[in-house]
Amino acid sequence: MIALIVIGFVGGLITGISPCVLPVLSVIFFSAGAQAAGNRPSAPTVATSPTAATSPTGAVPTAAVGADDQALVGAARTGQRRVGGPDRPVRNAGRATRRPGAAPARPTASAAARDRRDRRRPYLVVAGLTLSFSLFTLLGAVLLDALDLPGNVIRWAGLVTLLLLGIGMIVPRVEAVLEKPFARIPQRGVGADHGAFVLGLALGAVYVPCAGPVLAAITVAGATGQIGTKTLALTLAFAVGTAIPLLAFALAGQGITGRVRAFRRRQRTVRTVAGVVVIGLAVALTFNVTDALQRAVPDYTTSLNNALNGKKTVSQALGGSQSPELMSCSENAGATTTLQDCGPAPAIGGIQQWLNTPNGAPLSLAGLRGKVVLVDFWAYSCINCQRAIKHVNAWYSDYRSDGFEVIGVHTPEYAFEHVPSDVAAGTKRLGIHYPVALDNRYTTWNNYGNQSWPADYLIDATGAVRYVSIGEGAYPTTEALIRQLLTTANDKVALPPATNTADLTPTSADQTPETYLGATRANSFAGGILTPGPRTFTYPSSLPADEFALSGAWTVGAESLTTGRGAGLRLNYAADDVYLDVGGTGTMTVTVDGKTTTYRVSGAPDIYTVLSRDTEERGTMTISLSPGLNAYSFTFG
């Protein structure tokens, strides 16, 4: 538990300084100091004359306090004579100067209270941000699923709140209206400075930092309902770690606006600028302008996250049964070409259905003792998995008669991948004849502490894991170790020559990343944020690199886009090969460099090759799709 908390805390610190927090830093900086600057008097105010210095009752004179406090002081002096007459304004209230020999006036109780609230403001902004971000990350998926709400409702609520709060900073009357719901909250609670705390809550709803290993573990735990003491401890430690750098920045903003004379003299301006910045952030997030900023800044925390990802304490603690030996092998995945001692193989459990076994009968590793077994995690619409499966198929075909077995653990990435009939169809299309286990509840995935598609765990004849391969590639090494284990299990075996399957693993750093099309995960749509529901689109005049655009009628879903009349899809890509995951019945016409090709689509969602080149190229393709098709994602090779 201690190690888990430490890793969560360090992961939070890394997240708090990552380039993905840049969009919210300006808001934190200005909002943390705007209220403080706005409430402080522009200069020390003192008595200006014997008459103004004291009243007959000894009350603090109106001229001795800032202009913002006059009404409050006057209300507190019930029955006292107002200087200058009951119906006349106080003279010189706005241009007070110190009378020679006079002592500075003492601040009123209301001014002191506001000063205390000002000092708390940075803490409230950051507290609201970390609280809402942590809760939405851990419980958002569960709550939205239980309430049957779209996945982006939290984000939109945060954006609207930010917009209203920004307007309130600029227009005091709007702020007064926004504050009315909090009027009954005790002043010792959030009501002491509800604006700062609510601003933090709204920022937490739209705050999307770089997803490191700790944040990924929290997200998966929340999405799968694995919320226990350890998950809560990890989340709390992560929140505290994230809050520290953000709080430091907020305090810096408050210090500068409170101490620099130019800010003190322009109190109203500072608050207006803060409102403009908040509104600007809301607009930028709405139209994905912040994405361009985040892409332009190199992720200087990558090496830190990679180092932290090597510590598998998180996956062990949340996964429940991953051994230290298996964690060690996962850390060395891709860095070793020899057999390792990775401990006993975790169980294949929680399987909903088996494919390619006699009468659908389940298999167990105990029942396969004496054989060399490869446990392969995959998903049927994952193009990376499909490239790897060519090698797994070849190994199974060549070595099955020599004591080799494969179990393809199908753990879904999309909702449609939970459907057994779709998995069965995908299994058939890919020519898979080895047993496939449908791990829809993520039980086996968590047993192995797995985090990637594809991933291979090689098990020897005694039931021990001897090698781990994460992602694509390293096929010659994996096959060589399979042959070595088969020979160890039976020294009389006569193995066939090694397979000769082409390795199509992409190696270009400039290749377009996997591009999701549904509203929940679309991160490269050129037209801003995709919102669920029927819409009509128009292609933009230009299309940035690695982004897509739409035209015609579409119905936007959480994971896919459904075509309507005149539906078109345009993509700016860099790749040798481009694949589109699409399902339904109809046709799609692909145009690249003036050449048009028509493809017939039929059946469950599947990967269709829409471009195949010998070398990588940068280009733009336009795809026209008939009504009723469902498009899920682009992948590249």
XYZ file of N, CA, C and O in Angstrom, residues 46-53 63 91-93 95-99:
68
model
N -6.428 56.836 5.158
C -6.350 57.304 6.541
C -7.175 58.559 6.677
O -7.697 59.103 5.717
N -7.260 59.056 7.921
C -8.052 60.248 8.181
C -7.457 61.447 7.477
O -6.246 61.585 7.366
N -8.296 62.362 7.026
C -7.830 63.539 6.297
C -7.980 64.823 7.085
O -7.428 65.845 6.695
N -8.754 64.795 8.158
C -8.958 66.000 8.951
C -9.435 65.608 10.326
O -9.873 64.478 10.527
N -9.390 66.497 11.298
C -9.901 66.144 12.621
C -11.349 65.701 12.558
O -11.769 64.815 13.277
N -12.119 66.295 11.680
C -13.527 65.904 11.592
C -13.683 64.504 11.037
O -14.483 63.710 11.509
N -12.873 64.197 10.021
C -12.988 62.883 9.391
C -12.298 61.804 10.181
O -12.546 60.638 9.977
N -11.397 62.208 11.122
C -10.626 61.195 11.836
C -11.488 60.390 12.774
O -11.320 59.192 12.909
N -14.002 57.708 5.564
C -12.859 58.028 4.730
C -11.637 57.221 5.085
O -10.656 57.230 4.352
N -16.976 63.876 1.560
C -15.983 64.529 0.738
C -14.618 63.886 0.914
O -14.276 63.441 1.988
N -13.866 63.916 -0.175
C -12.485 63.414 -0.167
C -12.395 61.916 0.117
O -11.329 61.425 0.451
N -13.530 61.172 0.031
C -13.451 59.738 0.339
C -12.558 59.012 -0.632
O -11.913 58.029 -0.281
N -9.921 60.386 -2.279
C -8.579 60.916 -2.441
C -7.944 61.193 -1.075
O -7.395 62.274 -0.815
N -8.068 60.256 -0.207
C -7.578 60.438 1.155
C -6.057 60.515 1.173
O -5.371 59.804 0.449
N -5.537 61.389 2.015
C -4.102 61.489 2.255
C -3.862 61.539 3.743
O -4.741 61.924 4.524
N -2.694 61.143 4.151
C -2.419 61.067 5.582
C -2.166 62.455 6.160
O -1.369 63.227 5.631
N -2.861 62.771 7.246
C -2.599 64.006 7.963
C -1.319 63.858 8.745
O -1.088 62.811 9.367
